[in-house]
C-alpha cells in the first residue's frame, strides 16, 4: 500500500496505515437505535487508509474503488455541505473532529476498501472509522468517543439515522469473540462462541433502492410506538424498556403496523440475551433456532427482508450441517449470516451458490466470519 501511495502522491515519506473492519451481526437486528442489545463480530474484511502529511495546505483523498481523487484546502473543510458522494463519509467525520477540537491537518489519503459496498457488512462504518484514525494520525481520542463521533457523522452529515452498532464494533471488535453491546449504557462484554461451529456471510449482491427510506421509516415507527406506550407508562423511554412478557398487555395501545414493528424489537432484544446464554452453554441447536426466529420476525413483523434474503435463508436451512441462518444488517439486500458445522462449509458453499445462481442469475459472494480485532494502526506491513 505504501508503494501505491508513493506512485499516487510522489512520496511515501511519513506514511502511516490505519485499518477499520466491517462486521457481521449474529443477532439483535434493528435493536441498536431502540437502545437494546446487539451481538456483532468484527470481520477480517476491512478498510485501509494510508496517509501522510501533504505539506501544501490541501486534504486529498483517493478512493481505489472509485478511482477518484477529491481535494480541498483544509481551511474549507468545516464549511462543506453534503454532496451525496462517497466523500460525505470522510468529510462528515472531518467536520465532527473539527467540532470536537481537532484541527484537520493537510494530508494525502489513499483508501483501499476490502468491505464490499452494499454487502450489508458495514462498509460505511469501516470508512468512517478508518477516516477518523487517518485524520487523527496518532492523536488520541477515547474509543467510545470515536465511535460516537463517527455515528454522528453518518446521522448528521450523511443523513442516515443509524444506531451505534457498526461504528462500535469496528472499534471494539476482538479476535475469536463476539461482542454483546448494550446500546443504552454503551458498555460491552465479549461473548465466547462455542467450538464446533463457524459462521459464513452470503452476499445477495443486491441492495434495493428503498433501503435508506425504509430504515428511516422504521426508526419513526419505533418512536411512534414509544410515544403511545409512554402516554400510559411514563417510565418507558425506548422499546428496550418493554419486557416481552408485558408486551401482550400493551398491544391494545398500538395500531397494526406499529404493533408488529414494536413486537419485533421487543422480542429481538430478548433473543440476544437468549442467544448469548445458549452460546455460553454450547447449545448449538438453540442458537440456530433463535437465528431463524430472528429472521422470521424481520421478515414478517419488521418487513425489512426481501426475496433474495429469504431465499438464501430458506435454502441454507435445507443444507446438511446448518444450525441457523438469518439476514444481517439493515436488510433490503446485503447479506445473510449462517451458523454451520466447519465440515459442512465446502458443500454449503457449493449448494447455496448453485441454488442462488439458478434462481437469481448471480453468483453470491461468500465470506468466512472470523472474529477479528477492532480498528487501529497497521504497523507490520
Ligand atoms: C444498519 C445500521 C445499524 C443497525 C442495523 C440494523 O447496519 O447502520 O445501526 O441499525 O442497520 O440492525
CSV table of C-alpha atoms and ligand atoms in Angstrom, one decimal:
chain,number,residue,atom,x,y,z
A,1,UNK,CA,0.0,0.0,0.0
A,2,UNK,CA,2.9,2.4,0.7
A,3,UNK,CA,4.2,1.7,-2.7
A,4,UNK,CA,0.9,2.6,-4.3
A,5,UNK,CA,0.8,5.6,-2.1
A,6,UNK,CA,4.2,6.7,-3.4
A,7,UNK,CA,3.1,6.3,-7.0
A,8,UNK,CA,0.0,8.3,-6.5
A,9,UNK,CA,1.3,11.1,-4.4
A,10,UNK,CA,5.0,11.2,-5.4
A,11,UNK,CA,6.4,10.3,-1.9
A,12,UNK,CA,5.6,7.9,0.8
A,13,UNK,CA,7.6,9.7,3.5
A,14,UNK,CA,6.0,9.6,6.9
A,15,UNK,CA,3.2,7.3,5.6
A,16,UNK,CA,1.1,5.5,8.2
A,17,UNK,CA,-1.7,3.0,7.6
A,18,UNK,CA,-4.9,2.6,9.5
A,19,UNK,CA,-7.4,-0.2,9.4
A,20,UNK,CA,-11.1,-0.4,10.4
A,21,UNK,CA,-13.1,-3.7,9.9
A,22,UNK,CA,-16.6,-4.4,8.7
A,23,UNK,CA,-18.9,-6.5,10.7
A,24,UNK,CA,-21.5,-9.2,10.7
A,25,UNK,CA,-24.2,-9.1,13.3
A,26,UNK,CA,-25.0,-12.5,14.7
A,27,UNK,CA,-28.3,-11.4,16.3
A,28,UNK,CA,-30.1,-8.3,17.6
A,29,UNK,CA,-31.2,-6.5,14.4
A,30,UNK,CA,-32.8,-3.0,14.4
A,31,UNK,CA,-32.4,-3.0,18.2
A,32,UNK,CA,-29.5,-0.6,18.4
A,33,UNK,CA,-31.5,2.6,17.8
A,34,UNK,CA,-34.0,1.3,20.3
A,35,UNK,CA,-31.3,1.2,22.9
A,36,UNK,CA,-31.4,-2.6,23.1
A,37,UNK,CA,-28.7,-5.3,22.7
A,38,UNK,CA,-26.7,-6.4,19.6
A,39,UNK,CA,-24.2,-9.2,19.1
A,40,UNK,CA,-21.8,-8.4,16.2
A,41,UNK,CA,-18.4,-9.7,15.3
A,42,UNK,CA,-15.7,-7.6,13.5
A,43,UNK,CA,-14.6,-9.2,10.3
A,44,UNK,CA,-11.2,-9.5,8.8
A,45,UNK,CA,-12.6,-7.7,5.8
A,46,UNK,CA,-11.6,-4.1,6.5
A,47,UNK,CA,-11.0,-0.7,5.0
A,48,UNK,CA,-7.4,0.5,5.0
A,49,UNK,CA,-6.2,4.1,4.7
A,50,UNK,CA,-2.6,5.1,4.1
A,51,UNK,CA,-1.9,8.8,5.0
A,52,UNK,CA,1.0,11.2,5.1
A,53,UNK,CA,1.2,15.0,5.5
A,54,UNK,CA,0.7,16.8,2.2
A,55,UNK,CA,2.6,19.9,3.3
A,56,UNK,CA,0.7,22.2,0.9
A,57,UNK,CA,-2.4,23.1,2.8
A,58,UNK,CA,-4.6,20.6,0.9
A,59,UNK,CA,-6.5,17.5,2.0
A,60,UNK,CA,-6.5,14.9,-0.8
A,61,UNK,CA,-8.4,11.7,-0.7
A,62,UNK,CA,-8.1,9.0,-3.3
A,63,UNK,CA,-10.6,6.1,-3.5
A,64,UNK,CA,-9.2,3.0,-5.2
A,65,UNK,CA,-12.7,1.5,-5.6
A,66,UNK,CA,-13.9,4.6,-7.4
A,67,UNK,CA,-10.6,5.5,-9.0
A,68,UNK,CA,-11.4,9.0,-8.0
A,69,UNK,CA,-9.4,11.8,-6.3
A,70,UNK,CA,-11.0,14.7,-4.4
A,71,UNK,CA,-9.2,17.6,-2.8
A,72,UNK,CA,-10.0,20.7,-0.7
A,73,UNK,CA,-8.0,23.3,1.1
A,74,UNK,CA,-8.1,22.2,4.8
A,75,UNK,CA,-9.4,25.7,5.7
A,76,UNK,CA,-12.5,25.0,3.7
A,77,UNK,CA,-13.5,21.6,5.2
A,78,UNK,CA,-15.6,22.9,8.0
A,79,UNK,CA,-18.0,24.7,5.6
A,80,UNK,CA,-18.5,21.8,3.1
A,81,UNK,CA,-22.1,20.7,2.6
A,82,UNK,CA,-23.4,17.2,1.9
A,83,UNK,CA,-22.5,16.2,-1.7
A,84,UNK,CA,-24.3,12.8,-1.9
A,85,UNK,CA,-21.0,11.3,-2.8
A,86,UNK,CA,-18.6,8.8,-1.1
A,87,UNK,CA,-16.6,11.7,0.2
A,88,UNK,CA,-19.5,12.6,2.5
A,89,UNK,CA,-18.3,9.9,4.9
A,90,UNK,CA,-14.7,11.2,5.4
A,91,UNK,CA,-15.9,14.8,5.2
A,92,UNK,CA,-18.6,14.3,7.8
A,93,UNK,CA,-16.0,12.7,10.1
A,94,UNK,CA,-13.6,15.5,9.5
A,95,UNK,CA,-16.3,18.1,10.4
A,96,UNK,CA,-17.1,16.2,13.6
A,97,UNK,CA,-13.4,16.1,14.5
A,98,UNK,CA,-13.2,19.8,14.0
A,99,UNK,CA,-16.3,20.2,16.2
A,100,UNK,CA,-14.5,18.2,18.9
A,101,UNK,CA,-11.5,20.5,18.8
A,102,UNK,CA,-9.1,18.6,16.4
A,103,UNK,CA,-7.7,20.5,13.5
A,104,UNK,CA,-7.6,18.7,10.2
A,105,UNK,CA,-4.0,18.7,9.1
A,106,UNK,CA,-3.1,19.0,5.4
A,107,UNK,CA,-2.7,15.4,4.3
A,108,UNK,CA,-2.9,12.9,1.4
A,109,UNK,CA,-5.1,9.8,1.9
A,110,UNK,CA,-5.3,6.5,-0.1
A,111,UNK,CA,-8.4,4.4,0.6
A,112,UNK,CA,-8.4,0.7,0.0
A,113,UNK,CA,-11.7,-1.0,1.0
A,114,UNK,CA,-12.0,-4.7,1.3
A,115,UNK,CA,-15.5,-4.5,2.7
A,116,UNK,CA,-17.8,-4.8,-0.3
A,117,UNK,CA,-20.1,-1.9,-0.7
A,118,UNK,CA,-23.8,-2.7,-0.4
A,119,UNK,CA,-23.0,-6.1,1.2
A,120,UNK,CA,-24.7,-5.2,4.5
A,121,UNK,CA,-21.3,-5.8,6.2
A,122,UNK,CA,-20.9,-2.2,7.1
A,123,UNK,CA,-18.6,-0.6,4.6
A,124,UNK,CA,-19.8,2.8,5.7
A,125,UNK,CA,-18.7,2.5,9.3
A,126,UNK,CA,-15.4,0.9,8.2
A,127,UNK,CA,-14.8,4.0,6.0
A,128,UNK,CA,-15.8,6.4,8.8
A,129,UNK,CA,-13.7,4.8,11.5
A,130,UNK,CA,-10.6,4.4,9.2
A,131,UNK,CA,-11.0,8.1,8.1
A,132,UNK,CA,-11.2,9.3,11.7
A,133,UNK,CA,-8.0,7.4,12.6
A,134,UNK,CA,-6.2,8.7,9.4
A,135,UNK,CA,-7.2,12.3,10.2
A,136,UNK,CA,-6.2,11.9,13.9
A,137,UNK,CA,-3.0,10.3,12.7
A,138,UNK,CA,-1.8,9.3,16.1
A,139,UNK,CA,-3.6,11.9,18.2
A,140,UNK,CA,-5.6,10.1,20.9
A,141,UNK,CA,-9.4,10.0,21.2
A,142,UNK,CA,-11.1,7.6,23.7
A,143,UNK,CA,-12.5,4.7,21.7
A,144,UNK,CA,-16.1,5.3,22.8
A,145,UNK,CA,-15.9,9.0,21.8
A,146,UNK,CA,-14.5,7.8,18.4
A,147,UNK,CA,-17.5,5.5,17.9
A,148,UNK,CA,-20.0,8.2,18.8
A,149,UNK,CA,-18.3,10.8,16.6
A,150,UNK,CA,-18.4,8.5,13.6
A,151,UNK,CA,-22.0,7.7,14.2
A,152,UNK,CA,-22.8,11.4,14.4
A,153,UNK,CA,-21.1,12.0,11.1
A,154,UNK,CA,-23.4,9.4,9.5
A,155,UNK,CA,-26.5,10.7,11.1
A,156,UNK,CA,-25.9,14.4,10.8
A,157,UNK,CA,-23.9,14.7,7.7
A,158,UNK,CA,-24.7,11.7,5.5
A,159,UNK,CA,-28.3,11.9,6.7
A,160,UNK,CA,-28.7,8.2,7.7
A,161,UNK,CA,-30.3,7.9,11.2
A,162,UNK,CA,-28.3,4.8,12.1
A,163,UNK,CA,-27.7,3.3,15.5
A,164,UNK,CA,-24.2,2.9,17.1
A,165,UNK,CA,-23.6,-0.8,16.4
A,166,UNK,CA,-21.5,-0.6,13.2
A,167,UNK,CA,-19.1,2.1,14.4
A,168,UNK,CA,-18.9,0.5,17.9
A,169,UNK,CA,-17.9,-3.0,16.7
A,170,UNK,CA,-15.5,-1.6,14.1
A,171,UNK,CA,-13.6,-0.1,17.0
A,172,UNK,CA,-14.2,-2.7,19.9
A,173,UNK,CA,-14.0,-5.9,17.8
A,174,UNK,CA,-12.0,-8.7,19.3
A,175,UNK,CA,-10.3,-11.7,17.8
A,176,UNK,CA,-12.1,-15.0,18.4
A,177,UNK,CA,-15.1,-13.4,20.2
A,178,UNK,CA,-18.4,-11.8,19.5
A,179,UNK,CA,-19.2,-8.6,21.4
A,180,UNK,CA,-22.5,-8.1,23.2
A,181,UNK,CA,-23.2,-4.3,23.2
A,182,UNK,CA,-25.7,-2.6,25.4
A,183,UNK,CA,-26.7,0.2,23.2
A,184,UNK,CA,-28.1,2.2,26.1
A,185,UNK,CA,-25.2,2.1,28.5
A,186,UNK,CA,-22.7,1.7,25.6
A,187,UNK,CA,-20.9,-1.0,27.6
A,188,UNK,CA,-20.0,-4.3,26.1
A,189,UNK,CA,-18.8,-7.7,27.0
A,190,UNK,CA,-17.0,-10.4,25.0
A,191,UNK,CA,-19.0,-13.5,24.2
A,192,UNK,CA,-17.2,-16.7,23.7
A,193,UNK,CA,-18.6,-18.6,20.7
A,194,UNK,CA,-18.8,-22.4,21.1
A,195,UNK,CA,-16.3,-24.7,19.5
A,196,UNK,CA,-17.6,-26.8,16.6
A,197,UNK,CA,-19.4,-24.1,14.7
A,198,UNK,CA,-18.5,-21.5,12.2
A,199,UNK,CA,-20.3,-18.5,10.6
A,200,UNK,CA,-20.5,-17.6,6.9
A,201,UNK,CA,-21.9,-14.5,5.4
A,202,UNK,CA,-23.6,-14.9,2.0
A,203,UNK,CA,-24.0,-11.8,-0.1
A,204,UNK,CA,-27.2,-11.5,-2.2
A,205,UNK,CA,-25.3,-9.0,-4.4
A,206,UNK,CA,-28.3,-6.7,-4.3
A,207,UNK,CA,-29.1,-3.5,-2.4
A,208,UNK,CA,-32.7,-2.4,-3.1
A,209,UNK,CA,-33.2,1.3,-3.6
A,210,UNK,CA,-35.7,1.7,-0.7
A,211,UNK,CA,-33.2,0.6,1.9
A,212,UNK,CA,-32.5,4.0,3.3
A,213,UNK,CA,-36.0,5.4,3.2
A,214,UNK,CA,-37.4,2.2,4.8
A,215,UNK,CA,-34.8,2.4,7.5
A,216,UNK,CA,-35.8,6.0,8.3
A,217,UNK,CA,-39.5,4.8,8.3
A,218,UNK,CA,-38.7,2.1,10.8
A,219,UNK,CA,-36.9,4.5,13.1
A,220,UNK,CA,-40.0,6.7,13.0
A,221,UNK,CA,-42.4,3.8,13.6
A,222,UNK,CA,-40.4,2.7,16.7
A,223,UNK,CA,-40.6,6.3,18.0
A,224,UNK,CA,-44.4,6.3,17.4
A,225,UNK,CA,-44.7,3.1,19.4
A,226,UNK,CA,-42.7,4.6,22.3
A,227,UNK,CA,-44.9,7.7,22.3
A,228,UNK,CA,-48.1,5.7,22.6
A,229,UNK,CA,-46.8,3.4,25.3
A,230,UNK,CA,-45.3,6.2,27.3
A,231,UNK,CA,-48.6,8.1,27.4
A,232,UNK,CA,-49.7,5.3,29.8
A,233,UNK,CA,-46.3,4.1,31.1
A,234,UNK,CA,-44.2,7.1,31.6
A,235,UNK,CA,-41.1,5.1,32.6
A,236,UNK,CA,-40.8,3.6,29.1
A,237,UNK,CA,-38.2,5.7,27.3
A,238,UNK,CA,-37.5,3.2,24.5
A,239,UNK,CA,-38.7,-0.2,23.3
A,240,UNK,CA,-35.8,-1.6,25.2
A,241,UNK,CA,-37.8,-0.9,28.4
A,242,UNK,CA,-40.6,-3.2,27.4
A,243,UNK,CA,-40.1,-6.8,28.7
A,244,UNK,CA,-41.5,-9.4,26.2
A,245,UNK,CA,-43.9,-10.9,28.8
A,246,UNK,CA,-45.5,-7.5,29.3
A,247,UNK,CA,-45.8,-6.7,25.6
A,248,UNK,CA,-49.1,-8.5,25.2
A,249,UNK,CA,-50.8,-6.2,27.7
A,250,UNK,CA,-49.6,-3.2,25.6
A,251,UNK,CA,-50.8,-4.5,22.3
A,252,UNK,CA,-54.1,-2.6,22.5
A,253,UNK,CA,-52.2,0.7,22.7
A,254,UNK,CA,-50.6,0.1,19.3
A,255,UNK,CA,-52.2,0.2,15.8
A,256,UNK,CA,-51.4,-2.8,13.5
A,257,UNK,CA,-48.2,-1.9,11.7
A,258,UNK,CA,-46.7,-0.2,14.7
A,259,UNK,CA,-47.6,-3.2,16.8
A,260,UNK,CA,-45.7,-5.5,14.5
A,261,UNK,CA,-42.6,-3.2,14.4
A,262,UNK,CA,-42.6,-3.0,18.2
A,263,UNK,CA,-43.1,-6.7,18.6
A,264,UNK,CA,-40.0,-7.3,16.5
A,265,UNK,CA,-37.8,-5.0,18.6
A,266,UNK,CA,-39.1,-6.3,22.0
A,267,UNK,CA,-38.7,-10.0,21.0
A,268,UNK,CA,-35.4,-9.4,19.2
A,269,UNK,CA,-33.9,-7.7,22.2
A,270,UNK,CA,-34.8,-10.7,24.4
A,271,UNK,CA,-33.4,-13.1,21.8
A,272,UNK,CA,-29.9,-11.5,22.1
A,273,UNK,CA,-29.8,-12.5,25.8
A,274,UNK,CA,-31.1,-16.0,25.0
A,275,UNK,CA,-28.6,-16.4,22.2
A,276,UNK,CA,-25.7,-15.4,24.5
A,277,UNK,CA,-26.8,-17.8,27.1
A,278,UNK,CA,-27.2,-20.6,24.6
A,279,UNK,CA,-23.8,-19.8,23.2
A,280,UNK,CA,-22.2,-20.0,26.6
A,281,UNK,CA,-23.8,-23.3,27.2
A,282,UNK,CA,-22.8,-24.6,23.8
A,283,UNK,CA,-26.5,-25.2,22.9
A,284,UNK,CA,-25.9,-25.1,19.2
A,285,UNK,CA,-29.5,-26.1,18.1
A,286,UNK,CA,-30.9,-23.4,20.4
A,287,UNK,CA,-28.6,-20.8,18.9
A,288,UNK,CA,-29.7,-21.8,15.4
A,289,UNK,CA,-33.4,-21.7,16.3
A,290,UNK,CA,-33.0,-18.2,17.7
A,291,UNK,CA,-31.4,-17.1,14.4
A,292,UNK,CA,-34.3,-18.4,12.4
A,293,UNK,CA,-36.8,-16.8,14.8
A,294,UNK,CA,-35.0,-13.5,14.4
A,295,UNK,CA,-35.2,-13.8,10.6
A,296,UNK,CA,-38.9,-14.6,10.6
A,297,UNK,CA,-39.5,-11.6,12.8
A,298,UNK,CA,-37.5,-9.4,10.5
A,299,UNK,CA,-39.3,-10.9,7.5
A,300,UNK,CA,-42.9,-10.7,8.7
A,301,UNK,CA,-43.1,-8.2,11.6
A,302,UNK,CA,-40.4,-5.7,10.8
A,303,UNK,CA,-40.6,-6.2,7.0
A,304,UNK,CA,-37.0,-5.4,6.1
A,305,UNK,CA,-36.1,-8.6,4.3
A,306,UNK,CA,-36.5,-9.3,0.6
A,307,UNK,CA,-37.0,-12.2,-1.8
A,308,UNK,CA,-33.2,-12.8,-2.2
A,309,UNK,CA,-32.5,-12.8,1.6
A,310,UNK,CA,-35.5,-15.1,2.3
A,311,UNK,CA,-34.4,-17.5,-0.4
A,312,UNK,CA,-30.8,-17.7,1.0
A,313,UNK,CA,-32.1,-18.4,4.5
A,314,UNK,CA,-34.7,-21.0,3.4
A,315,UNK,CA,-32.2,-22.8,1.2
A,316,UNK,CA,-29.5,-22.7,3.9
A,317,UNK,CA,-31.8,-24.4,6.3
A,318,UNK,CA,-32.1,-27.3,4.0
A,319,UNK,CA,-28.4,-27.9,3.8
A,320,UNK,CA,-26.8,-30.6,6.0
A,321,UNK,CA,-24.8,-29.3,8.9
A,322,UNK,CA,-26.6,-25.9,9.1
A,323,UNK,CA,-27.8,-24.8,12.6
A,324,UNK,CA,-29.4,-21.5,11.6
A,325,UNK,CA,-29.5,-18.6,9.2
A,326,UNK,CA,-30.8,-15.0,9.1
A,327,UNK,CA,-30.4,-11.7,7.3
A,328,UNK,CA,-27.8,-9.5,8.9
A,329,UNK,CA,-27.6,-5.7,8.9
A,330,UNK,CA,-30.2,-3.2,7.8
A,331,UNK,CA,-31.9,-5.5,5.2
A,332,UNK,CA,-33.4,-5.0,1.7
A,333,UNK,CA,-30.5,-6.9,0.3
A,334,UNK,CA,-27.0,-7.2,1.7
A,335,UNK,CA,-26.0,-10.5,3.3
A,336,UNK,CA,-27.3,-13.4,5.4
A,337,UNK,CA,-25.3,-15.0,8.2
A,338,UNK,CA,-25.4,-18.8,8.6
A,339,UNK,CA,-24.2,-20.9,11.5
A,340,UNK,CA,-22.9,-24.3,10.5
A,341,UNK,CA,-20.5,-27.1,11.2
A,342,UNK,CA,-17.0,-26.4,9.9
A,343,UNK,CA,-17.0,-29.7,7.9
A,344,UNK,CA,-20.2,-28.6,6.2
A,345,UNK,CA,-18.6,-25.4,4.7
A,346,UNK,CA,-17.4,-26.9,1.3
A,347,UNK,CA,-20.8,-28.5,0.4
A,348,UNK,CA,-22.7,-25.5,1.8
A,349,UNK,CA,-20.7,-23.1,-0.4
A,350,UNK,CA,-21.4,-25.2,-3.4
A,351,UNK,CA,-25.1,-25.9,-2.8
A,352,UNK,CA,-26.0,-22.3,-1.8
A,353,UNK,CA,-24.1,-20.8,-4.8
A,354,UNK,CA,-25.7,-23.2,-7.3
A,355,UNK,CA,-29.2,-22.6,-5.9
A,356,UNK,CA,-28.9,-18.8,-5.7
A,357,UNK,CA,-27.4,-18.6,-9.2
A,358,UNK,CA,-30.1,-20.9,-10.6
A,359,UNK,CA,-32.8,-18.6,-9.1
A,360,UNK,CA,-31.4,-15.1,-9.5
A,361,UNK,CA,-28.7,-15.5,-12.1
A,362,UNK,CA,-25.9,-14.1,-9.9
A,363,UNK,CA,-23.2,-15.9,-8.0
A,364,UNK,CA,-23.3,-14.9,-4.4
A,365,UNK,CA,-20.1,-13.9,-2.7
A,366,UNK,CA,-19.4,-15.9,0.5
A,367,UNK,CA,-17.2,-14.7,3.3
A,368,UNK,CA,-15.9,-16.5,6.4
A,369,UNK,CA,-16.8,-14.6,9.6
A,370,UNK,CA,-13.6,-15.0,11.5
A,371,UNK,CA,-14.0,-12.7,14.6
A,372,UNK,CA,-11.2,-10.1,14.2
A,373,UNK,CA,-9.6,-7.2,16.1
A,374,UNK,CA,-11.1,-3.7,16.0
A,375,UNK,CA,-9.7,-0.7,14.3
A,376,UNK,CA,-6.1,0.6,14.7
A,377,UNK,CA,-2.9,1.4,13.1
A,378,UNK,CA,-1.3,-1.3,10.9
A,379,UNK,CA,2.3,-1.5,11.9
A,380,UNK,CA,3.6,-4.7,10.4
A,381,UNK,CA,3.3,-4.1,6.7
B,1,LIG,C1,-27.6,-0.7,9.9
B,1,LIG,C2,-27.3,0.4,10.9
B,1,LIG,C3,-27.1,-0.1,12.3
B,1,LIG,C4,-28.3,-1.1,12.7
B,1,LIG,C5,-28.5,-2.1,11.6
B,1,LIG,C6,-29.7,-2.9,11.8
B,1,LIG,O1,-26.4,-1.5,9.8
B,1,LIG,O2,-26.2,1.2,10.5
B,1,LIG,O3,-27.0,0.9,13.2
B,1,LIG,O4,-29.4,-0.4,13.0
B,1,LIG,O5,-28.7,-1.5,10.3
B,1,LIG,O6,-29.6,-3.7,13.0
